[in-house]
Amino acid sequence: MNDVSEVRKLGELRLTIPNGLHKKLKLIALEKESSLKQLIIDVLEGYTQNTQKQQKEETLSK
């Protein structure tokens, strides 16, 4: 488990968001039985994947 290749490297991102949005996101995370942190990671990963897919489609259609 201490193998360097297995160590997950993490970056840090600090966010300041409006209280109303924070409460909504916390409720969504609770419904999904997830943490707020994991919910935000999932949203950002999904956005990144969709953006990359869209860029590939635009490139192929040219």
Coordinates of C-alpha atoms in Angstrom, one line a residue:
M1 CA 0.0 0.0 0.0
N2 CA 3.0 2.3 0.5
D3 CA 4.1 1.8 -3.1
V4 CA 4.6 5.2 -4.6
S5 CA 2.6 4.2 -7.7
E6 CA -0.5 3.6 -5.5
V7 CA -0.4 6.9 -3.7
R8 CA -3.1 9.2 -5.0
K9 CA -1.8 12.7 -5.5
L10 CA -4.3 15.4 -4.8
G11 CA -4.4 19.1 -5.7
E12 CA -6.2 21.6 -3.5
L13 CA -9.1 23.8 -4.5
R14 CA -10.8 26.2 -2.1
L15 CA -14.2 27.5 -3.0
T16 CA -16.3 30.3 -1.6
I17 CA -19.9 29.8 -2.7
P18 CA -23.2 31.5 -1.7
N19 CA -25.0 29.9 1.4
G20 CA -28.1 29.0 -0.6
L21 CA -26.0 27.0 -3.1
H22 CA -24.0 25.4 -0.4
K23 CA -27.1 24.2 1.3
K24 CA -28.5 22.8 -1.9
L25 CA -25.3 21.0 -2.7
K26 CA -25.2 19.5 0.8
L27 CA -28.7 18.2 0.4
I28 CA -27.9 16.6 -2.9
A29 CA -24.8 15.0 -1.4
L30 CA -26.8 13.6 1.5
E31 CA -29.4 12.2 -0.9
K32 CA -26.6 10.4 -2.8
E33 CA -25.0 9.3 0.5
S34 CA -21.9 11.1 -0.5
S35 CA -19.8 13.9 0.9
L36 CA -20.0 17.4 -0.4
K37 CA -16.4 17.2 -1.4
Q38 CA -17.0 14.0 -3.5
L39 CA -20.1 15.5 -5.1
I40 CA -18.1 18.5 -6.3
I41 CA -15.3 16.2 -7.6
D42 CA -17.9 14.1 -9.5
V43 CA -19.5 17.2 -11.0
L44 CA -16.1 18.6 -12.1
E45 CA -15.0 15.2 -13.6
G46 CA -18.3 15.0 -15.5
Y47 CA -17.9 18.5 -16.8
T48 CA -14.4 17.8 -17.9
Q49 CA -15.4 14.5 -19.7
N50 CA -18.3 16.2 -21.4
T51 CA -16.1 19.1 -22.5
Q52 CA -13.4 16.8 -23.9
K53 CA -16.1 14.7 -25.7
Q54 CA -17.6 17.9 -27.2
Q55 CA -14.2 19.1 -28.4
K56 CA -13.6 15.7 -30.1
E57 CA -16.9 15.8 -31.8
E58 CA -16.3 19.4 -33.1
T59 CA -12.9 18.3 -34.4
L60 CA -14.3 15.3 -36.2
S61 CA -17.1 17.4 -37.8
K62 CA -14.7 19.8 -39.4

